[in-house]
Short mmCIF file of C-alpha atoms in Angstrom, two decimals:
data_model
loop_
_atom_site.label_atom_id
_atom_site.label_comp_id
_atom_site.label_asym_id
_atom_site.label_seq_id
_atom_site.Cartn_x
_atom_site.Cartn_y
_atom_site.Cartn_z
CA UNK A 1 -0.04 0.00 0.01
CA UNK A 2 2.78 2.33 0.91
CA UNK A 3 4.62 1.90 -2.30
CA UNK A 4 1.60 2.18 -4.40
CA UNK A 5 0.33 5.31 -2.61
CA UNK A 6 4.08 6.59 -3.13
CA UNK A 7 3.93 5.71 -6.74
CA UNK A 8 0.73 7.76 -7.17
CA UNK A 9 1.99 10.68 -5.74
CA UNK A 10 4.90 10.63 -8.21
CA UNK A 11 2.84 9.99 -11.13
CA UNK A 12 0.11 12.54 -10.28
CA UNK A 13 2.49 15.29 -10.81
CA UNK A 14 3.09 14.19 -14.30
CA UNK A 15 -0.68 14.70 -15.06
CA UNK A 16 -2.12 11.21 -15.46
CA UNK A 17 -5.16 10.75 -17.75
CA UNK A 18 -8.26 9.14 -16.32
CA UNK A 19 -7.36 5.64 -17.57
CA UNK A 20 -4.21 5.49 -15.63
CA UNK A 21 -5.55 6.81 -12.57
CA UNK A 22 -8.27 4.15 -12.69
CA UNK A 23 -5.49 1.38 -12.95
CA UNK A 24 -3.68 3.09 -10.06
CA UNK A 25 -6.86 3.02 -7.98
CA UNK A 26 -7.75 -0.44 -8.92
CA UNK A 27 -3.90 -1.76 -8.31
CA UNK A 28 -4.49 -0.39 -4.60
CA UNK A 29 -7.73 -2.19 -4.41
CA UNK A 30 -6.17 -5.53 -5.14
CA UNK A 31 -3.62 -5.12 -2.40
CA UNK A 32 -6.42 -4.41 0.12
CA UNK A 33 -8.42 -7.33 -1.43
CA UNK A 34 -5.29 -9.62 -0.60
CA UNK A 35 -5.26 -8.35 2.77
CA UNK A 36 -8.66 -8.91 3.63
CA UNK A 37 -10.15 -5.35 3.53
CA UNK A 38 -12.74 -5.73 1.19
CA UNK A 39 -14.76 -2.78 2.03
CA UNK A 40 -11.57 -0.41 1.21
CA UNK A 41 -11.09 -2.03 -1.92
CA UNK A 42 -14.80 -1.65 -2.88
CA UNK A 43 -14.62 1.99 -2.31
CA UNK A 44 -11.29 2.41 -4.26
CA UNK A 45 -12.85 0.55 -7.17
CA UNK A 46 -16.05 2.89 -7.11
CA UNK A 47 -13.71 5.79 -7.36
CA UNK A 48 -11.95 4.12 -10.34
CA UNK A 49 -15.32 3.61 -12.09
CA UNK A 50 -16.48 7.16 -11.52
CA UNK A 51 -12.92 8.25 -12.94
CA UNK A 52 -13.36 6.34 -15.94
CA UNK A 53 -16.92 7.69 -16.38
CA UNK A 54 -15.96 11.28 -15.88
CA UNK A 55 -13.06 10.64 -18.29
CA UNK A 56 -15.57 9.59 -21.09
CA UNK A 57 -14.46 5.85 -21.02
CA UNK A 58 -17.74 4.03 -22.24
CA UNK A 59 -18.86 1.14 -20.24
CA UNK A 60 -18.38 -1.43 -23.26
CA UNK A 61 -14.69 -0.43 -23.21
CA UNK A 62 -12.35 -3.32 -22.13
CA UNK A 63 -10.65 -1.13 -19.40
CA UNK A 64 -14.16 -0.21 -17.98
CA UNK A 65 -15.21 -3.73 -18.13
CA UNK A 66 -11.95 -4.94 -16.26
CA UNK A 67 -12.55 -2.41 -13.64
CA UNK A 68 -16.19 -3.37 -13.14
CA UNK A 69 -15.33 -6.97 -12.77
CA UNK A 70 -12.83 -6.35 -9.92
CA UNK A 71 -15.52 -4.34 -8.38
CA UNK A 72 -18.06 -7.00 -8.63
CA UNK A 73 -15.84 -9.49 -7.29
CA UNK A 74 -14.95 -7.40 -4.32
CA UNK A 75 -18.76 -6.59 -3.78
CA UNK A 76 -19.18 -10.24 -3.41
CA UNK A 77 -16.47 -10.79 -0.99
CA UNK A 78 -17.87 -7.91 1.12
CA UNK A 79 -21.37 -9.66 1.24
CA UNK A 80 -23.31 -7.98 -1.73
CA UNK A 81 -23.68 -11.23 -3.47
CA UNK A 82 -26.72 -10.47 -5.29
CA UNK A 83 -25.31 -7.66 -6.74
CA UNK A 84 -22.28 -8.95 -7.57
CA UNK A 85 -23.98 -11.84 -9.33
CA UNK A 86 -25.91 -9.80 -11.42
CA UNK A 87 -22.91 -7.55 -12.40
CA UNK A 88 -20.75 -10.41 -13.40
CA UNK A 89 -23.63 -12.29 -15.33
CA UNK A 90 -23.84 -9.32 -17.48
CA UNK A 91 -20.15 -8.72 -17.99
CA UNK A 92 -19.63 -12.52 -19.00
CA UNK A 93 -22.51 -11.98 -21.70
CA UNK A 94 -20.78 -8.70 -22.87
CA UNK A 95 -17.26 -10.61 -22.83
CA UNK A 96 -19.06 -13.44 -25.01
CA UNK A 97 -20.48 -10.61 -27.41
CA UNK A 98 -17.54 -8.32 -27.40
CA UNK A 99 -14.46 -10.47 -27.08
CA UNK A 100 -15.52 -14.01 -27.83
CA UNK A 101 -15.81 -17.35 -25.84
CA UNK A 102 -12.31 -17.82 -26.45
CA UNK A 103 -11.04 -14.65 -25.13
CA UNK A 104 -9.30 -14.21 -21.42
CA UNK A 105 -11.93 -11.75 -20.55
CA UNK A 106 -14.78 -14.23 -20.95
CA UNK A 107 -12.58 -17.05 -19.02
CA UNK A 108 -11.64 -14.93 -16.14
CA UNK A 109 -15.48 -13.56 -15.63
CA UNK A 110 -16.54 -17.22 -15.93
CA UNK A 111 -13.87 -17.81 -13.09
CA UNK A 112 -15.06 -15.24 -11.01
CA UNK A 113 -18.66 -16.25 -11.19
CA UNK A 114 -17.47 -19.69 -10.08
CA UNK A 115 -15.71 -18.37 -7.04
CA UNK A 116 -19.06 -16.29 -6.35
CA UNK A 117 -21.06 -19.45 -6.73
CA UNK A 118 -18.67 -21.19 -4.10
CA UNK A 119 -19.04 -18.35 -1.63
CA UNK A 120 -22.71 -18.40 -1.95
CA UNK A 121 -22.85 -22.27 -1.37
CA UNK A 122 -24.13 -22.96 -4.67
CA UNK A 123 -22.57 -25.98 -6.28
CA UNK A 124 -25.30 -26.84 -8.98
CA UNK A 125 -24.35 -23.46 -10.60
CA UNK A 126 -20.61 -23.35 -9.76
CA UNK A 127 -19.63 -26.83 -10.83
CA UNK A 128 -20.37 -26.02 -14.41
CA UNK A 129 -18.78 -22.74 -14.50
CA UNK A 130 -15.78 -24.20 -13.15
CA UNK A 131 -15.45 -26.82 -15.76
CA UNK A 132 -15.98 -24.20 -18.40
CA UNK A 133 -13.29 -22.16 -17.17
CA UNK A 134 -10.84 -25.02 -16.68
CA UNK A 135 -11.24 -26.15 -20.20
CA UNK A 136 -10.37 -22.59 -21.52
CA UNK A 137 -7.14 -22.01 -19.24
CA UNK A 138 -4.47 -24.02 -21.23
CA UNK A 139 -4.71 -21.64 -24.12
CA UNK A 140 -4.83 -18.61 -22.22
CA UNK A 141 -2.27 -18.96 -18.99
CA UNK A 142 0.88 -20.62 -18.67
CA UNK A 143 1.34 -24.19 -17.28
CA UNK A 144 2.33 -23.11 -13.63
CA UNK A 145 -0.48 -20.72 -13.21
CA UNK A 146 -2.20 -20.57 -10.03
CA UNK A 147 -5.70 -21.36 -11.38
CA UNK A 148 -4.83 -24.89 -11.75
CA UNK A 149 -4.31 -25.61 -7.92
CA UNK A 150 -7.21 -23.34 -7.27
CA UNK A 151 -9.57 -25.41 -9.50
CA UNK A 152 -8.77 -28.46 -7.37
CA UNK A 153 -9.47 -26.56 -4.23
CA UNK A 154 -12.90 -25.26 -5.70
CA UNK A 155 -13.70 -28.92 -6.68
CA UNK A 156 -13.07 -29.73 -3.07
CA UNK A 157 -15.27 -27.22 -1.73
CA UNK A 158 -18.09 -27.88 -4.02
CA UNK A 159 -17.70 -31.65 -2.95
CA UNK A 160 -18.03 -30.70 0.49
CA UNK A 161 -21.38 -28.88 -0.22
CA UNK A 162 -22.51 -31.98 -1.72
CA UNK A 163 -21.59 -34.11 1.13
CA UNK A 164 -18.70 -36.24 -0.61
CA UNK A 165 -15.69 -35.71 1.79
CA UNK A 166 -13.80 -38.48 0.12
CA UNK A 167 -13.80 -36.61 -3.16
CA UNK A 168 -13.15 -33.46 -1.20
CA UNK A 169 -9.96 -34.74 0.47
CA UNK A 170 -8.69 -36.34 -2.96
CA UNK A 171 -9.30 -32.79 -4.77
CA UNK A 172 -7.61 -30.82 -1.93
CA UNK A 173 -4.52 -33.14 -1.79
CA UNK A 174 -4.14 -32.84 -5.44
CA UNK A 175 -4.37 -28.94 -4.90
CA UNK A 176 -1.51 -29.06 -2.56
CA UNK A 177 0.48 -31.31 -4.83
CA UNK A 178 -0.01 -29.15 -7.81
CA UNK A 179 1.03 -26.14 -5.42
CA UNK A 180 4.19 -28.09 -4.61
CA UNK A 181 4.97 -28.57 -8.47
CA UNK A 182 4.31 -24.96 -9.23
CA UNK A 183 6.12 -23.36 -6.47
CA UNK A 184 3.13 -21.92 -5.13
CA UNK A 185 3.49 -18.93 -2.76
CA UNK A 186 3.25 -19.46 1.00
CA UNK A 187 -0.04 -17.81 1.55
CA UNK A 188 -1.73 -19.90 -1.19
CA UNK A 189 -0.37 -23.08 0.43
CA UNK A 190 -1.76 -22.03 4.05
CA UNK A 191 -5.11 -21.60 2.33
CA UNK A 192 -4.97 -25.06 1.01
CA UNK A 193 -3.78 -26.62 4.48
CA UNK A 194 -6.50 -24.93 6.32
CA UNK A 195 -9.17 -26.15 3.74
CA UNK A 196 -7.74 -29.69 4.10
CA UNK A 197 -7.77 -29.28 7.80
CA UNK A 198 -11.40 -28.48 7.81
CA UNK A 199 -12.19 -31.84 5.52
CA UNK A 200 -10.21 -33.99 7.79
CA UNK A 201 -12.04 -32.27 10.85
CA UNK A 202 -15.40 -33.23 9.37
CA UNK A 203 -13.95 -36.83 8.39
CA UNK A 204 -12.99 -37.32 12.23
CA UNK A 205 -9.26 -36.89 11.93
CA UNK A 206 -8.75 -34.45 14.69
CA UNK A 207 -5.06 -35.01 14.98
CA UNK A 208 -4.16 -34.35 11.43
CA UNK A 209 -6.66 -31.54 11.28
CA UNK A 210 -5.05 -29.58 13.95
CA UNK A 211 -1.48 -30.26 12.80
CA UNK A 212 -2.33 -28.63 9.42
CA UNK A 213 -4.09 -25.93 11.00
CA UNK A 214 -1.20 -25.25 13.14
CA UNK A 215 0.75 -24.80 10.05
CA UNK A 216 -1.55 -22.75 8.19
CA UNK A 217 -2.63 -20.13 10.76
CA UNK A 218 0.66 -18.34 11.64
CA UNK A 219 1.17 -16.89 8.18
CA UNK A 220 -2.19 -15.96 7.83
CA UNK A 221 -2.03 -14.11 11.23
CA UNK A 222 0.75 -12.27 10.32
CA UNK A 223 -0.31 -10.92 7.07
CA UNK A 224 -4.02 -10.82 6.73
CA UNK A 225 -6.95 -8.86 8.51
CA UNK A 226 -9.08 -11.08 10.78
CA UNK A 227 -11.81 -10.56 8.16
CA UNK A 228 -10.11 -12.02 5.31
CA UNK A 229 -12.42 -14.87 4.14
CA UNK A 230 -9.86 -17.70 4.40
CA UNK A 231 -8.36 -16.62 7.69
CA UNK A 232 -11.94 -16.08 9.12
CA UNK A 233 -12.83 -19.86 8.13
CA UNK A 234 -9.37 -21.13 9.77
CA UNK A 235 -10.09 -19.20 12.97
CA UNK A 236 -13.39 -20.49 13.13
CA UNK A 237 -12.10 -23.96 12.96
CA UNK A 238 -9.49 -23.42 15.44
CA UNK A 239 -12.15 -22.49 17.82
CA UNK A 240 -13.76 -25.85 17.59
CA UNK A 241 -10.40 -27.50 19.18
#
């Protein structure tokens, strides 16, 4: 946050146009999203959209749609799931019409709808969206991209919703193995360990569950706001021991 705000001050002196101002605001919002302050991210992206609107950037232009996609995602993370779902559904249709179903924008908007379906507890909607986005990634992102491990994590979450803990554990272990191969960042690994801990707790293996949670929670507590969705889940599980 400090680095981005300092950068913004330096760039402001050179007279940025509205698109670059909006990009800077969106970058700052992503940092707050990563930390778990979703409301602050929503406010920054609202400012970014207003900046684009005042700068004459039409809603169908790609920069506006990218910014609104991030705004919708953060709306969902902050609890406004109905509004987020409506926005992402509309943006996905615009991406299909304007960019095509083979485009990155269509794939990523489908992915965001998948994440939202998971947060809303809707496996029936989420699983088809997940499989559609997964089949598009190989043509769009590198082999070691984070989406591949995250796809296993999402399948595990949907399996838990449907009561299939055997499948959930298998997919979660595949996620961790994929993270090992892809040299994933430590925070993503902590998230996956905490999710496996929750699955094992539900399966009755409290010993391994506690062990995984003890590995996962320290980096979360060091870097994330208590309201961060994955830290909040892990803390709720820890309170059950």
